[in-house]
Amino acid sequence: MPITGQRVARRTLGRRLTRLRVASGKTRREVAEARLGISEATLHRIETGKVPVTAANVRALCWLYGVDQSVTDVLAELALGTSQEEWWDSNPVIPDWFKLYVGLEASASRISTYYGEIIPGELQTEQYALAVFAAERAADDETARRHVKLRMQRQKALFARKPAPRLVFILGENAVARPVGGKAVLDAQLDHLRDIARSGAAEIRVLPFSVGAHAAMAGAFRILDFDDPDDPDTVYLESHVGAVYLEEPHEVDEYRRIFQLTYDAAIALEDHA
């Protein structure tokens, strides 16, 4: 799966260069002392995915680490993506903390999503999305329209991907019962969900109230899986003012456990009255 978005490319390249440096037995200070024109502070920013990286710097680091030419060429090509903008990278409407997620979403092979209170943005109709932003009291109608336009653009890009990612959504019964925007808007939203499920573009399940207490009561989350072993699977947790990205294997495994328990308790959308 191609790596998409400069933030994702930086993240991936940084991890690979870190692993190569560690395998070579060199510290960041030793790299800085090798007079490659890369300071210890700059190397730290490269390895943590904070800055764009030139192909020349990648080749110099690979030379120092004793990396073979084929791997060097691949990483040098990846470096080009660390300064290449996708449509979301330069868009001022999208918060910086969400831009990394959009890039990860565009590269993930599977996305597993639990939302208990609201239909997630990937599945929203335009009218439902406008009602959501109205409830959040956006600064003005134009701001809300810009956000909704971007949400529709993101949906289109996600569902048009080839090969298509595996998308699994679990929605709390609150999400499919709350009349966001009124009954007509909710009815149209539910028809949209059924159309998506029937098309096979995503699996959509509903967690009924009758289940009672359930494993995902702590709140919404997404799990993003990647085919490339160099890209760690990631749990994405969002708040009103930022996001947390969990990548440690034990953290991701715990969320997989929670998702599976919730999945098993949920029913297919078409079986929900």
C-alpha positions in Angstrom: 0.0 0.0 0.0 1.5 3.4 -1.0 2.5 5.7 1.8 0.2 8.8 1.6 0.8 12.3 3.0 4.0 14.0 4.1 3.4 13.3 7.8 3.0 9.6 7.2 6.1 9.5 5.0 8.1 11.3 7.7 6.8 8.9 10.4 7.7 5.8 8.3 11.1 7.0 7.2 12.0 8.1 10.7 11.3 4.7 12.1 13.3 2.9 9.4 16.3 5.2 9.8 16.2 4.8 13.6 16.2 1.0 13.2 19.1 1.1 10.8 21.1 3.3 13.1 20.4 1.1 16.1 21.4 -2.0 14.1 24.7 -0.3 13.2 25.4 0.3 16.9 25.7 4.1 16.5 24.3 6.7 18.8 22.9 10.0 17.6 25.9 11.8 18.9 28.3 9.5 17.0 26.3 10.2 13.8 26.6 14.0 14.4 30.3 13.6 14.9 30.7 11.8 11.6 30.5 15.2 9.9 27.6 14.5 7.5 26.2 17.9 8.1 23.4 16.5 10.3 23.4 17.6 13.9 22.2 15.5 16.8 19.1 17.7 17.1 18.3 17.4 13.4 18.8 13.6 13.5 16.3 13.5 16.4 13.8 15.5 14.4 14.3 13.2 11.4 13.9 10.0 13.4 10.8 11.3 15.1 9.2 12.3 11.9 9.1 16.0 12.6 10.7 17.4 9.5 11.1 16.8 5.8 14.2 14.8 4.8 16.4 15.2 1.7 17.4 12.2 -0.4 21.0 13.3 0.0 20.8 13.1 3.8 19.1 9.7 3.6 21.9 8.4 1.3 24.6 9.8 3.7 23.0 8.2 6.7 22.6 4.9 4.8 26.3 5.0 3.8 27.3 5.6 7.5 25.1 2.7 8.6 26.5 0.3 6.0 23.1 -0.2 4.3 23.0 -1.9 0.9 22.2 0.1 -2.3 18.7 -1.4 -2.9 17.5 -0.4 0.6 19.2 3.0 0.2 17.4 3.7 -3.1 14.0 2.8 -1.5 14.5 5.1 1.4 15.8 7.9 -0.8 12.6 7.6 -2.8 10.6 7.7 0.4 12.4 10.9 1.4 10.8 12.7 -1.6 7.4 12.1 0.0 8.4 13.8 3.2 7.9 17.2 1.5 5.2 16.2 -1.0 1.8 17.6 0.0 -1.5 15.8 -0.4 -4.8 17.8 -0.5 -5.2 17.8 3.3 -1.6 18.8 4.2 -1.9 22.5 3.3 -5.6 22.9 4.1 -6.0 25.4 7.0 -9.5 24.0 7.9 -8.0 20.7 9.0 -6.3 20.7 12.4 -2.7 19.7 12.3 -3.3 16.9 14.8 -5.9 15.4 12.4 -3.7 15.6 9.3 -1.6 12.7 10.4 -4.8 10.6 10.8 -6.0 11.4 7.3 -2.7 10.3 5.9 -2.8 7.1 7.9 -6.4 6.5 6.8 -5.3 6.8 3.2 -2.7 4.1 3.7 -4.3 1.6 6.1 -5.3 -1.8 4.8 -8.0 -2.2 7.5 -9.8 0.3 9.7 -11.9 -0.9 12.6 -14.1 1.8 14.2 -16.3 2.0 17.2 -18.6 5.0 17.7 -21.3 4.9 20.4 -23.0 8.3 20.2 -22.7 9.5 16.6 -22.4 8.3 13.1 -18.7 8.6 12.3 -17.6 11.2 9.7 -16.7 8.5 7.1 -20.4 7.5 6.9 -22.2 10.8 7.4 -24.5 12.3 4.8 -24.0 16.0 4.0 -27.2 17.0 5.9 -26.3 14.9 8.9 -22.8 16.4 9.0 -24.2 20.0 8.8 -26.4 19.2 11.8 -23.4 17.9 13.7 -21.4 21.0 13.1 -24.5 23.2 14.0 -24.7 21.4 17.3 -21.1 22.1 18.0 -21.8 25.8 17.3 -19.3 26.4 14.6 -18.2 30.0 14.3 -20.4 30.6 11.3 -22.3 28.8 8.6 -19.5 29.2 6.1 -17.0 27.5 8.5 -19.4 24.6 8.9 -19.9 24.3 5.1 -16.1 24.2 4.6 -15.8 21.5 7.2 -18.6 19.5 5.7 -17.2 19.9 2.1 -13.8 18.5 3.4 -15.6 15.6 5.1 -17.4 14.7 1.9 -14.0 14.9 0.0 -12.4 12.6 2.6 -15.3 10.1 2.3 -14.9 10.1 -1.5 -11.2 9.5 -1.3 -11.6 6.7 1.2 -14.3 4.7 -0.7 -12.6 5.2 -4.0 -9.3 3.7 -2.9 -7.9 0.8 -5.0 -7.4 -1.7 -3.6 -10.2 -0.9 -1.2 -9.4 -1.1 2.6 -11.4 -3.4 4.8 -13.7 -1.1 6.8 -15.6 -2.4 9.8 -17.9 -0.1 11.9 -19.7 -0.8 15.1 -22.3 1.8 16.0 -24.0 2.2 19.4 -27.7 2.1 19.2 -27.6 5.7 20.4 -25.9 6.6 17.1 -28.6 5.1 14.9 -31.5 6.3 17.1 -30.6 9.9 17.9 -32.5 12.2 15.5 -29.5 14.4 14.5 -31.0 17.1 12.3 -34.5 15.8 12.8 -36.3 12.6 11.7 -36.0 13.2 8.0 -32.2 13.7 8.2 -31.8 10.6 10.4 -34.0 8.5 8.1 -31.9 9.6 5.1 -28.7 8.8 7.1 -29.9 5.3 7.9 -30.8 4.7 4.3 -27.2 5.8 3.4 -25.8 3.3 5.9 -27.9 0.5 4.4 -26.7 1.4 0.9 -23.1 1.3 2.0 -23.6 -2.1 3.8 -25.4 -3.6 0.8 -22.6 -2.4 -1.6 -20.0 -4.3 0.5 -17.9 -1.1 0.8 -18.0 -1.5 4.6 -19.3 -3.9 7.3 -21.7 -2.0 9.6 -22.9 -3.5 12.9 -25.1 -2.1 15.7 -24.6 -2.6 19.4 -28.1 -2.8 20.9 -29.2 -1.2 24.1 -30.3 -4.7 25.3 -26.6 -5.7 25.6 -26.3 -3.5 28.7 -22.8 -3.0 29.9 -20.2 -3.6 27.1 -16.5 -3.6 26.6 -16.2 -0.3 24.7 -18.0 1.9 27.2 -14.9 4.1 27.7 -15.5 5.7 24.3 -14.9 5.9 20.5 -11.8 4.6 18.9 -10.3 3.4 15.6 -7.7 0.7 14.9 -5.7 1.2 11.7 -3.8 -1.9 10.3 -1.1 -1.7 7.7 0.3 -4.3 5.4 3.8 -3.0 5.6 5.5 -4.4 8.7 7.5 -1.1 9.0 4.3 0.8 9.6 3.0 0.0 13.1 -0.7 -0.7 13.6 -2.2 2.3 15.4 -5.1 3.1 17.7 -6.5 6.6 17.1 -8.4 8.4 20.0 -9.9 11.8 19.3 -11.0 14.6 21.6 -12.4 18.1 20.8 -8.9 19.6 21.0 -6.5 16.9 19.8 -5.8 13.3 19.3 -3.7 10.4 20.8 -2.0 7.9 18.6 -1.2 4.6 20.4 1.4 2.3 18.7 2.8 0.1 21.3 1.9 -3.5 20.6 0.3 -4.1 24.0 -1.8 -1.0 23.6 -3.0 -2.0 20.1 -3.7 -5.6 21.3 -5.8 -4.4 24.1 -8.0 -2.3 21.8 -8.2 -5.3 19.4 -9.6 -7.3 22.4 -12.1 -4.6 23.2 -13.2 -4.3 19.6 -13.6 -8.1 19.2 -15.8 -8.3 22.3 -17.9 -5.4 21.1 -18.1 -6.9 17.6 -19.3 -10.2 19.0 -22.1 -8.4 21.0 -23.2 -6.3 18.0 -25.6 -7.3 15.3 -25.5 -6.7 11.5 -27.1 -3.4 10.5 -29.7 -5.3 8.3 -30.8 -7.2 11.4 -31.4 -4.1 13.4 -35.1 -3.0 13.4 
